[in-house]
Structures are given as structure tokens and as C-alpha cells.
Amino acid sequence: MVRLASLVFLSSLSVSVYSSEHLKVHGFLAQGVIQAADSNFVNDDGDVSLELTEVGINAAYRLNSSLRVAGQGVYVNGGNRYPEGASIDYLFLDWQVVNNCDWNVKAQFGRNKNYHWLYSATRDVPHTRPSIVLPQSLYLDAFRDVVIGVDGLALLGRTSNHLGEWDINLSYGRSKISDQEKRNLLGDVQGRLNHDSDTQFSLYFRPSISQWQWGISLLDANFSYDSAELDRVVDGEVISQRLMVSALYQGEKWEISSEIMRERGRIQNILFTGFANDLTAEGGYVQARYFVSPSLTLLSRLDVYDRDRKDRRGNNIELIGPGVIPNYFGFMDTGTLGITWRFASEWQVQGEFHRVKGTARLAPIFAPNLAVNNQKYWNMWALQLTSWF
């Protein structure tokens, strides 16, 4: 019923969208079908599901030559992938601090977008993503709302010289963590998970007379857990520190992209008093898109992730659950084939198939669901129709 109401709502918007010199309004509607058999990625039974709904409307209003307000509200339903319901993806005041021949600098205050990864600023809009499901090594759906953006401050700078163009981004803030995102990380717990701080920096370089872009980004995020009276876990903290490098080639017929990361994750207590775990994960993907025509695009991708770079086969995974967790919870490697057909100016359909080895990125991340995720190899496919205005 909620899905039907969303369809009716956006259908009415599509004929009344408003755009002027000061105000611009856009929206999208996406509905699909998905199945991730032998896993809980979408649902616990692995059946075919219609939980692939995304409805959104975004607007930007220019107050004057240097100030602008922008925001986006969405309704999403992705099953177990992320929390279902309506939310605000971003809402910020954009201030043009500097705009001259040498520099363009903006400051954004509020719930800002994540501009630091190749697809982090566009993953919330279905027709701007290269695929329905992004590579889970980096774009973990279990924490979608947290990594889309944070409440705080973002500084965005762009300049150019004889070498090429440079983008420099810095952000600081925190996010409110939903109950489902808490369960996606820790399982069925009763306390409160806090996102205490999130600091990110990124630098992108596009050489002159080149079709390449190169980038590097840094992340330092701190979380704390306040246990409840009858909780099965205790107070503690989680620290995540990520280094990521990226490359992007955009040609007439080909687009090749890659992001590779090394991420240190340190857990103190939480699972039980005195528990300490300090591991460095590695992962990344290589993706190629071939533009057969302006309306038809083919995609292939290899995405790999190892929970511990010193234990790529997961033989020491019992560190988070002595003697009961299979080694395939220590890694997750995915091969993906996809196709996108834009059959009209504001309509497209996407389809994709994923062959997966391992379960390390399936929720709950630190309390593996052994009953449902009991297969080393599993498949996922998805088909989604999208319209936008």
C-alpha cells in the first residue's frame, strides 16, 4: 500500500514540477524485483522480493548570488539492506566563499553529502548509479544512511593550473544511527550506538588533455556503544580509519573505474568486557562500462573484500566467535554483469547478476548470522525500472 501511494504521489509531481531562476525541483521513482538466494542480503528466506523501491524529490533554492539551500527527501525499501521508510538524505546551506579565475570554494552547513568517493554523492539517485547494487567492499548497504552524509560542515574547493584540475574536499560531522543500522552492525542488541565523529578528506586530479582522473581519500570515524540494562553486549567503542585511492577513465565508448581501500577497524569491549580486536581490511573493485549506444550500456565488475589482510582465507575468523564461524565470513568476492537501457529521455531499466563468494559484508557485521548465511557461494540478481523528472 505504501508503494502504491508513492507511485501515485510521484506521478502527480511529474506534471507539476517547478523550475525557475531561483528554484529547481527534481524527483525520481524506481521499483524493481530482487533475489539474493542463500543469504540474508535482501531477506532472511532468500525469496524473490519487491523490496527494491526508491522514491525521492530534491530541490535547490538560490537565496542570492552566494547562498543556496538544497535538500532531498526519500522513501526507500531495500529489505535487510537498509532501513525502510522516509528520511532526509541531505539538507544544507551552500555558501559560495570564493569564485574567481583561480579558485572556486564552497562551504556547506547542515546534513551534507559525501563527496569523497566516486559514487558516494550520487548513490542516492538510482539513474546516476552505474548499477542497482554498488560494490559492497566500499559502499556497504548495511550502513547506507550513515555514509551518504553527515550533520556538520563540508568545504569544497576546485582550482586549476598548468598540470590540470584539482578538487579538494574536507568534511566533519556525525550521523544519527537508526535501530536497523545498529542491528546490521551488532545484531539484536538493546542499547544505543552513537556516531561520535566523522572526518574525511579527498583530493582528485584530472591532468590536462587527459581522459583520466586520479584520487585519494581519507576517513577517520569514531563510534561508541551505550549498553542497556539487560543487554547481551557491553559499553565500548569502534574506530574506523580508511585510506582509499581511485582511478577513472572516461572515453567515447568506455568508462573504467576502480577504487581500492585499506581500512583499519578497532573494537574495544562491546562484544564482552575485555574484548579487543584490531584488524586491517582490504578491498576494492575494478569496473568497466561499454556504451554500445547512447541508450544501451553494458557493465562488468570484480569486487573483492578481505576482513583481515593478514588472513585472507578467514582461517582466524574465530577471533570474533571462537570455533563456530566458518572461514567464508572472512571475505566476500563478487563478479557482476549488468545492462542499462534508457528507452526514453527520462526512463530506464537496469538488470544485473552477481555471483558471490563469501559472506563478510552481510549483516550483522560483528555478529554473523550463521543460520541464514550458511553458504560459501551464493547468487543475486535484480531488475529495476526508473523514471525521473
Short mmCIF file of C-alpha atoms in Angstrom, two decimals:
data_model
loop_
_atom_site.label_atom_id
_atom_site.label_comp_id
_atom_site.label_asym_id
_atom_site.label_seq_id
_atom_site.Cartn_x
_atom_site.Cartn_y
_atom_site.Cartn_z
CA MET A 1 0.00 0.00 0.00
CA VAL A 2 2.87 2.38 0.80
CA ARG A 3 4.47 1.52 -2.55
CA LEU A 4 1.23 2.26 -4.41
CA ALA A 5 0.83 5.57 -2.59
CA SER A 6 4.38 6.52 -3.54
CA LEU A 7 3.65 5.78 -7.21
CA VAL A 8 0.57 7.97 -7.19
CA PHE A 9 2.38 10.76 -5.35
CA LEU A 10 5.27 10.97 -7.79
CA SER A 11 3.01 10.62 -10.80
CA SER A 12 1.28 13.80 -9.69
CA LEU A 13 4.62 15.55 -9.14
CA SER A 14 5.88 14.71 -12.60
CA VAL A 15 3.30 17.00 -14.18
CA SER A 16 3.70 19.84 -11.70
CA VAL A 17 7.48 20.08 -11.17
CA TYR A 18 8.60 23.68 -10.92
CA SER A 19 11.78 25.26 -12.20
CA SER A 20 12.79 28.91 -12.30
CA GLU A 21 15.86 31.07 -11.99
CA HIS A 22 15.80 30.64 -8.19
CA LEU A 23 14.08 27.29 -7.56
CA LYS A 24 14.73 23.93 -9.19
CA VAL A 25 12.85 20.76 -8.28
CA HIS A 26 13.57 17.22 -9.49
CA GLY A 27 12.48 13.76 -8.49
CA PHE A 28 12.69 10.07 -9.27
CA LEU A 29 10.77 6.85 -8.84
CA ALA A 30 12.34 3.39 -9.05
CA GLN A 31 10.71 0.00 -8.49
CA GLY A 32 12.29 -3.36 -9.03
CA VAL A 33 12.48 -7.00 -8.16
CA ILE A 34 15.47 -8.66 -6.49
CA GLN A 35 16.58 -12.02 -5.14
CA ALA A 36 19.66 -12.95 -3.11
CA ALA A 37 19.22 -16.69 -2.57
CA ASP A 38 21.13 -18.46 0.23
CA SER A 39 21.81 -15.17 2.06
CA ASN A 40 20.09 -12.51 4.14
CA PHE A 41 21.26 -9.65 1.94
CA VAL A 42 17.66 -8.78 1.00
CA ASN A 43 15.51 -11.01 3.23
CA ASP A 44 16.00 -13.97 5.54
CA ASP A 45 14.31 -16.56 3.31
CA GLY A 46 16.14 -15.73 0.07
CA ASP A 47 12.91 -15.47 -1.92
CA VAL A 48 12.17 -13.12 -4.82
CA SER A 49 11.27 -9.72 -3.37
CA LEU A 50 9.75 -6.40 -4.45
CA GLU A 51 11.77 -4.64 -1.73
CA LEU A 52 13.64 -2.54 -4.28
CA THR A 53 11.79 0.77 -4.06
CA GLU A 54 13.26 4.28 -4.19
CA VAL A 55 11.16 7.44 -4.32
CA GLY A 56 12.75 10.85 -3.97
CA ILE A 57 12.32 14.54 -4.53
CA ASN A 58 15.11 17.10 -4.36
CA ALA A 59 15.11 20.86 -4.59
CA ALA A 60 17.56 23.75 -4.61
CA TYR A 61 16.61 27.36 -3.92
CA ARG A 62 19.03 30.22 -4.59
CA LEU A 63 18.72 32.94 -1.96
CA ASN A 64 21.22 35.27 -3.64
CA SER A 65 24.40 35.12 -5.69
CA SER A 66 26.37 33.39 -2.91
CA LEU A 67 23.78 31.46 -0.85
CA ARG A 68 21.73 28.43 -1.81
CA VAL A 69 19.63 25.87 0.10
CA ALA A 70 19.45 22.27 -1.19
CA GLY A 71 17.80 19.14 0.11
CA GLN A 72 16.43 15.74 -0.78
CA GLY A 73 13.76 13.61 0.86
CA VAL A 74 13.36 9.94 0.03
CA TYR A 75 11.33 6.85 0.74
CA VAL A 76 13.36 3.67 0.33
CA ASN A 77 12.67 -0.01 0.88
CA GLY A 78 15.62 -2.33 0.39
CA GLY A 79 14.67 -5.17 2.70
CA ASN A 80 17.56 -6.04 5.01
CA ARG A 81 19.95 -3.82 3.06
CA TYR A 82 18.98 -0.58 4.81
CA PRO A 83 16.17 0.91 6.93
CA GLU A 84 12.77 1.21 5.25
CA GLY A 85 10.90 4.49 5.38
CA ALA A 86 11.06 8.20 4.67
CA SER A 87 14.16 10.20 5.54
CA ILE A 88 16.21 13.25 4.59
CA ASP A 89 19.31 12.31 2.60
CA TYR A 90 20.70 15.82 2.71
CA LEU A 91 19.64 19.36 3.64
CA PHE A 92 22.26 22.09 3.73
CA LEU A 93 23.02 25.75 3.24
CA ASP A 94 25.57 26.25 0.46
CA TRP A 95 27.78 29.37 0.68
CA GLN A 96 29.94 30.42 -2.24
CA VAL A 97 33.00 31.63 -0.34
CA VAL A 98 35.37 32.27 -3.27
CA ASN A 99 34.69 32.36 -7.01
CA ASN A 100 37.41 33.80 -9.22
CA CYS A 101 39.76 32.77 -12.01
CA ASP A 102 41.95 30.73 -9.67
CA TRP A 103 39.62 29.19 -7.09
CA ASN A 104 36.03 28.10 -6.53
CA VAL A 105 35.40 27.37 -2.84
CA LYS A 106 32.09 26.44 -1.21
CA ALA A 107 31.12 25.81 2.40
CA GLN A 108 28.08 23.69 3.22
CA PHE A 109 26.36 23.66 6.62
CA GLY A 110 23.78 21.06 7.64
CA ARG A 111 23.31 17.46 6.58
CA ASN A 112 25.93 17.35 3.85
CA LYS A 113 26.58 14.86 1.09
CA ASN A 114 29.62 12.61 1.00
CA TYR A 115 31.74 13.93 -1.91
CA HIS A 116 34.82 11.85 -1.13
CA TRP A 117 34.24 8.62 -3.12
CA LEU A 118 33.50 8.17 -6.81
CA TYR A 119 29.82 7.28 -6.33
CA SER A 120 29.11 8.49 -2.80
CA ALA A 121 27.50 11.76 -3.92
CA THR A 122 25.22 10.06 -6.46
CA ARG A 123 24.38 6.68 -4.89
CA ASP A 124 21.09 8.10 -3.52
CA VAL A 125 19.71 8.71 -7.06
CA PRO A 126 19.09 5.42 -8.91
CA HIS A 127 19.58 6.60 -12.52
CA THR A 128 23.00 8.13 -11.69
CA ARG A 129 24.45 4.86 -10.32
CA PRO A 130 26.34 2.52 -12.64
CA SER A 131 24.43 -0.45 -11.16
CA ILE A 132 21.50 -1.16 -8.88
CA VAL A 133 23.74 -2.57 -6.15
CA LEU A 134 27.12 -0.86 -5.77
CA PRO A 135 30.31 -2.79 -4.84
CA GLN A 136 29.86 -3.82 -1.21
CA SER A 137 33.56 -3.78 -0.37
CA LEU A 138 33.34 0.04 -0.20
CA TYR A 139 29.66 1.03 -0.50
CA LEU A 140 28.28 -1.13 2.30
CA ASP A 141 24.47 -1.03 2.08
CA ALA A 142 24.15 -2.05 5.73
CA PHE A 143 25.38 1.46 6.64
CA ARG A 144 23.83 3.41 3.72
CA ASP A 145 22.32 6.32 5.66
CA VAL A 146 25.47 6.91 7.70
CA VAL A 147 27.90 7.06 4.78
CA ILE A 148 25.67 9.12 2.43
CA GLY A 149 26.45 12.22 4.50
CA VAL A 150 26.88 13.67 7.98
CA ASP A 151 25.46 16.55 10.01
CA GLY A 152 28.22 19.13 10.10
CA LEU A 153 30.44 21.16 7.79
CA ALA A 154 31.84 20.48 4.32
CA LEU A 155 34.42 22.56 2.42
CA LEU A 156 34.65 22.02 -1.34
CA GLY A 157 37.43 23.61 -3.36
CA ARG A 158 38.33 23.50 -7.05
CA THR A 159 41.31 25.03 -8.82
CA SER A 160 43.39 24.51 -11.95
CA ASN A 161 46.93 25.12 -13.15
CA HIS A 162 49.20 24.03 -15.99
CA LEU A 163 49.06 20.44 -14.70
CA GLY A 164 45.29 20.11 -14.71
CA GLU A 165 42.23 20.45 -12.48
CA TRP A 166 42.19 19.78 -8.73
CA ASP A 167 39.25 19.09 -6.39
CA ILE A 168 39.93 19.33 -2.65
CA ASN A 169 37.20 18.32 -0.18
CA LEU A 170 37.09 18.30 3.61
CA SER A 171 34.16 17.40 5.87
CA TYR A 172 33.47 16.92 9.56
CA GLY A 173 30.32 15.85 11.40
CA ARG A 174 28.30 12.95 12.75
CA SER A 175 25.15 10.98 11.90
CA LYS A 176 22.23 9.57 13.82
CA ILE A 177 22.28 5.77 13.61
CA SER A 178 18.94 4.03 13.14
CA ASP A 179 17.90 0.90 15.01
CA GLN A 180 18.25 -1.21 11.86
CA GLU A 181 21.73 0.09 11.14
CA LYS A 182 22.63 -0.73 14.74
CA ARG A 183 21.33 -4.28 14.23
CA ASN A 184 23.17 -4.50 10.89
CA LEU A 185 26.40 -3.95 12.78
CA LEU A 186 25.87 -5.65 16.16
CA GLY A 187 22.83 -7.91 15.81
CA ASP A 188 19.89 -7.97 18.22
CA VAL A 189 21.11 -5.57 20.92
CA GLN A 190 19.16 -3.17 23.15
CA GLY A 191 21.49 -0.21 23.74
CA ARG A 192 22.37 2.86 21.68
CA LEU A 193 25.07 3.08 19.01
CA ASN A 194 26.48 6.58 18.59
CA HIS A 195 28.38 8.07 15.67
CA ASP A 196 30.67 10.38 17.64
CA SER A 197 32.71 11.91 14.84
CA ASP A 198 33.40 11.57 11.12
CA THR A 199 36.33 13.35 9.45
CA GLN A 200 37.01 12.93 5.73
CA PHE A 201 39.41 14.42 3.21
CA SER A 202 39.73 13.79 -0.51
CA LEU A 203 41.84 15.06 -3.39
CA TYR A 204 41.03 14.47 -7.07
CA PHE A 205 43.28 15.37 -10.01
CA ARG A 206 42.40 15.50 -13.72
CA PRO A 207 45.52 16.01 -15.84
CA SER A 208 45.36 18.47 -18.72
CA ILE A 209 44.43 16.96 -22.09
CA SER A 210 43.61 13.62 -20.49
CA GLN A 211 40.60 11.35 -20.05
CA TRP A 212 41.81 10.12 -16.66
CA GLN A 213 41.04 11.20 -13.12
CA TRP A 214 43.06 10.14 -10.07
CA GLY A 215 42.00 10.44 -6.45
CA ILE A 216 42.86 9.74 -2.83
CA SER A 217 40.60 9.95 0.22
CA LEU A 218 40.97 9.53 3.98
CA LEU A 219 38.35 8.65 6.59
CA ASP A 220 38.51 8.68 10.38
CA ALA A 221 35.24 7.72 12.10
CA ASN A 222 34.54 7.01 15.77
CA PHE A 223 31.56 5.13 17.22
CA SER A 224 30.58 4.30 20.79
CA TYR A 225 28.03 1.92 22.25
CA ASP A 226 25.98 2.55 25.39
CA SER A 227 24.56 -0.75 26.59
CA ALA A 228 21.09 -1.21 28.06
CA GLU A 229 20.39 -2.80 31.44
CA LEU A 230 19.53 -6.27 30.10
CA ASP A 231 21.79 -6.15 27.06
CA ARG A 232 23.83 -9.07 25.75
CA VAL A 233 26.74 -6.73 24.97
CA VAL A 234 28.60 -4.07 26.97
CA ASP A 235 29.77 -0.47 26.58
CA GLY A 236 32.59 0.01 24.11
CA GLU A 237 33.88 1.77 21.04
CA VAL A 238 34.65 1.18 17.36
CA ILE A 239 37.20 3.16 15.36
CA SER A 240 37.31 3.04 11.56
CA GLN A 241 40.20 4.54 9.59
CA ARG A 242 40.22 4.22 5.81
CA LEU A 243 42.69 5.09 3.06
CA MET A 244 41.34 4.85 -0.48
CA VAL A 245 42.80 5.52 -3.93
CA SER A 246 40.78 5.72 -7.13
CA ALA A 247 41.14 5.95 -10.90
CA LEU A 248 38.55 6.88 -13.51
CA TYR A 249 38.85 6.78 -17.31
CA GLN A 250 36.08 8.25 -19.45
CA GLY A 251 36.30 7.71 -23.19
CA GLU A 252 33.84 7.83 -26.03
CA LYS A 253 32.81 4.18 -25.72
CA TRP A 254 34.47 3.02 -22.49
CA GLU A 255 34.41 4.03 -18.85
CA ILE A 256 36.80 2.25 -16.50
CA SER A 257 36.76 2.94 -12.76
CA SER A 258 38.47 1.47 -9.74
CA GLU A 259 38.64 2.22 -6.02
CA ILE A 260 40.93 0.33 -3.67
CA MET A 261 40.93 0.76 0.08
CA ARG A 262 42.71 -0.29 3.24
CA GLU A 263 40.63 0.11 6.39
CA ARG A 264 41.69 -0.32 9.98
CA GLY A 265 38.90 -1.34 12.33
CA ARG A 266 39.50 -1.37 16.08
CA ILE A 267 36.88 -2.69 18.53
CA GLN A 268 37.22 -2.27 22.27
CA ASN A 269 34.84 -4.18 24.55
CA ILE A 270 31.22 -4.19 23.15
CA LEU A 271 31.06 -7.95 22.47
CA PHE A 272 32.21 -8.60 26.06
CA THR A 273 34.30 -6.80 28.66
CA GLY A 274 37.98 -7.01 27.78
CA PHE A 275 37.37 -7.85 24.11
CA ALA A 276 39.86 -6.16 21.79
CA ASN A 277 40.17 -6.61 18.07
CA ASP A 278 42.41 -4.55 15.77
CA LEU A 279 42.30 -5.70 12.15
CA THR A 280 43.14 -4.09 8.82
CA ALA A 281 40.74 -4.95 6.00
CA GLU A 282 41.47 -4.54 2.31
CA GLY A 283 39.13 -4.39 -0.64
CA GLY A 284 38.23 -2.72 -3.86
CA TYR A 285 36.81 -3.16 -7.31
CA VAL A 286 37.59 -2.76 -10.99
CA GLN A 287 34.63 -1.86 -13.16
CA ALA A 288 34.19 -1.40 -16.92
CA ARG A 289 31.22 0.08 -18.72
CA TYR A 290 30.83 -0.12 -22.51
CA PHE A 291 28.45 2.34 -24.18
CA VAL A 292 27.01 0.35 -27.06
CA SER A 293 24.84 3.34 -27.97
CA PRO A 294 23.56 6.47 -26.20
CA SER A 295 20.75 4.34 -24.77
CA LEU A 296 22.44 0.98 -24.08
CA THR A 297 25.28 0.34 -21.60
CA LEU A 298 26.95 -2.91 -20.57
CA LEU A 299 28.76 -3.37 -17.25
CA SER A 300 31.21 -5.84 -15.78
CA ARG A 301 32.83 -5.64 -12.34
CA LEU A 302 35.05 -7.60 -9.99
CA ASP A 303 34.75 -6.62 -6.33
CA VAL A 304 36.88 -8.18 -3.55
CA TYR A 305 36.99 -7.76 0.21
CA ASP A 306 39.09 -9.36 2.97
CA ARG A 307 38.19 -8.67 6.60
CA ASP A 308 41.84 -9.17 7.65
CA ARG A 309 44.64 -8.53 5.15
CA LYS A 310 46.83 -10.98 7.10
CA ASP A 311 44.20 -13.72 6.96
CA ARG A 312 42.62 -13.54 3.50
CA ARG A 313 41.18 -17.07 3.74
CA GLY A 314 39.40 -16.33 7.01
CA ASN A 315 41.14 -19.05 8.98
CA ASN A 316 41.28 -16.87 12.11
CA ILE A 317 37.69 -15.69 11.98
CA GLU A 318 37.04 -17.43 15.28
CA LEU A 319 38.55 -14.34 16.92
CA ILE A 320 35.04 -12.89 16.90
CA GLY A 321 33.29 -16.13 17.76
CA PRO A 322 35.54 -18.98 18.92
CA GLY A 323 35.20 -22.17 16.96
CA VAL A 324 31.78 -21.62 15.39
CA ILE A 325 32.16 -19.17 12.48
CA PRO A 326 33.07 -20.62 9.05
CA ASN A 327 36.09 -19.14 7.29
CA TYR A 328 33.96 -17.67 4.47
CA PHE A 329 32.80 -14.93 6.86
CA GLY A 330 36.32 -13.56 6.48
CA PHE A 331 35.98 -12.49 2.85
CA MET A 332 33.45 -11.58 0.13
CA ASP A 333 34.32 -11.52 -3.57
CA THR A 334 31.74 -10.66 -6.23
CA GLY A 335 31.61 -10.81 -10.00
CA THR A 336 28.89 -8.69 -11.60
CA LEU A 337 27.40 -8.39 -15.10
CA GLY A 338 24.83 -5.69 -15.83
CA ILE A 339 22.92 -3.86 -18.52
CA THR A 340 21.20 -0.46 -18.61
CA TRP A 341 18.67 0.53 -21.30
CA ARG A 342 17.44 4.13 -21.45
CA PHE A 343 14.44 3.56 -23.69
CA ALA A 344 13.10 7.12 -23.32
CA SER A 345 14.50 10.50 -22.29
CA GLU A 346 13.53 10.04 -18.63
CA TRP A 347 13.07 6.27 -18.34
CA GLN A 348 15.50 3.41 -17.93
CA VAL A 349 15.58 -0.23 -16.93
CA GLN A 350 18.58 -1.88 -15.29
CA GLY A 351 19.33 -5.56 -14.83
CA GLU A 352 22.27 -7.31 -13.21
CA PHE A 353 23.56 -10.63 -11.93
CA HIS A 354 26.05 -11.12 -9.08
CA ARG A 355 27.99 -14.29 -8.29
CA VAL A 356 29.32 -14.05 -4.74
CA LYS A 357 31.95 -15.99 -2.80
CA GLY A 358 31.91 -15.34 0.94
CA THR A 359 29.69 -13.50 3.41
CA ALA A 360 31.92 -10.96 5.20
CA ARG A 361 29.78 -7.95 4.20
CA LEU A 362 26.44 -9.45 5.21
CA ALA A 363 24.70 -8.08 8.30
CA PRO A 364 25.12 -8.27 11.21
CA ILE A 365 28.78 -7.47 10.53
CA PHE A 366 30.12 -8.27 14.03
CA ALA A 367 27.56 -10.95 14.96
CA PRO A 368 27.35 -13.24 11.89
CA ASN A 369 24.00 -14.89 11.16
CA LEU A 370 25.12 -18.49 10.77
CA ALA A 371 21.63 -19.93 10.39
CA VAL A 372 20.76 -17.99 7.22
CA ASN A 373 24.17 -17.23 5.72
CA ASN A 374 25.27 -20.84 5.59
CA GLN A 375 26.56 -20.97 2.00
CA LYS A 376 30.02 -20.02 0.82
CA TYR A 377 28.75 -19.34 -2.72
CA TRP A 378 25.50 -17.52 -3.46
CA ASN A 379 23.84 -15.58 -6.25
CA MET A 380 21.94 -12.34 -6.52
CA TRP A 381 20.00 -10.77 -9.39
CA ALA A 382 17.98 -7.58 -9.69
CA LEU A 383 15.82 -5.76 -12.22
CA GLN A 384 14.72 -2.15 -11.69
CA LEU A 385 12.63 0.35 -13.66
CA THR A 386 13.38 4.04 -13.04
CA SER A 387 11.70 7.28 -14.06
CA TRP A 388 12.88 10.79 -13.23
CA PHE A 389 11.93 14.38 -13.87
#
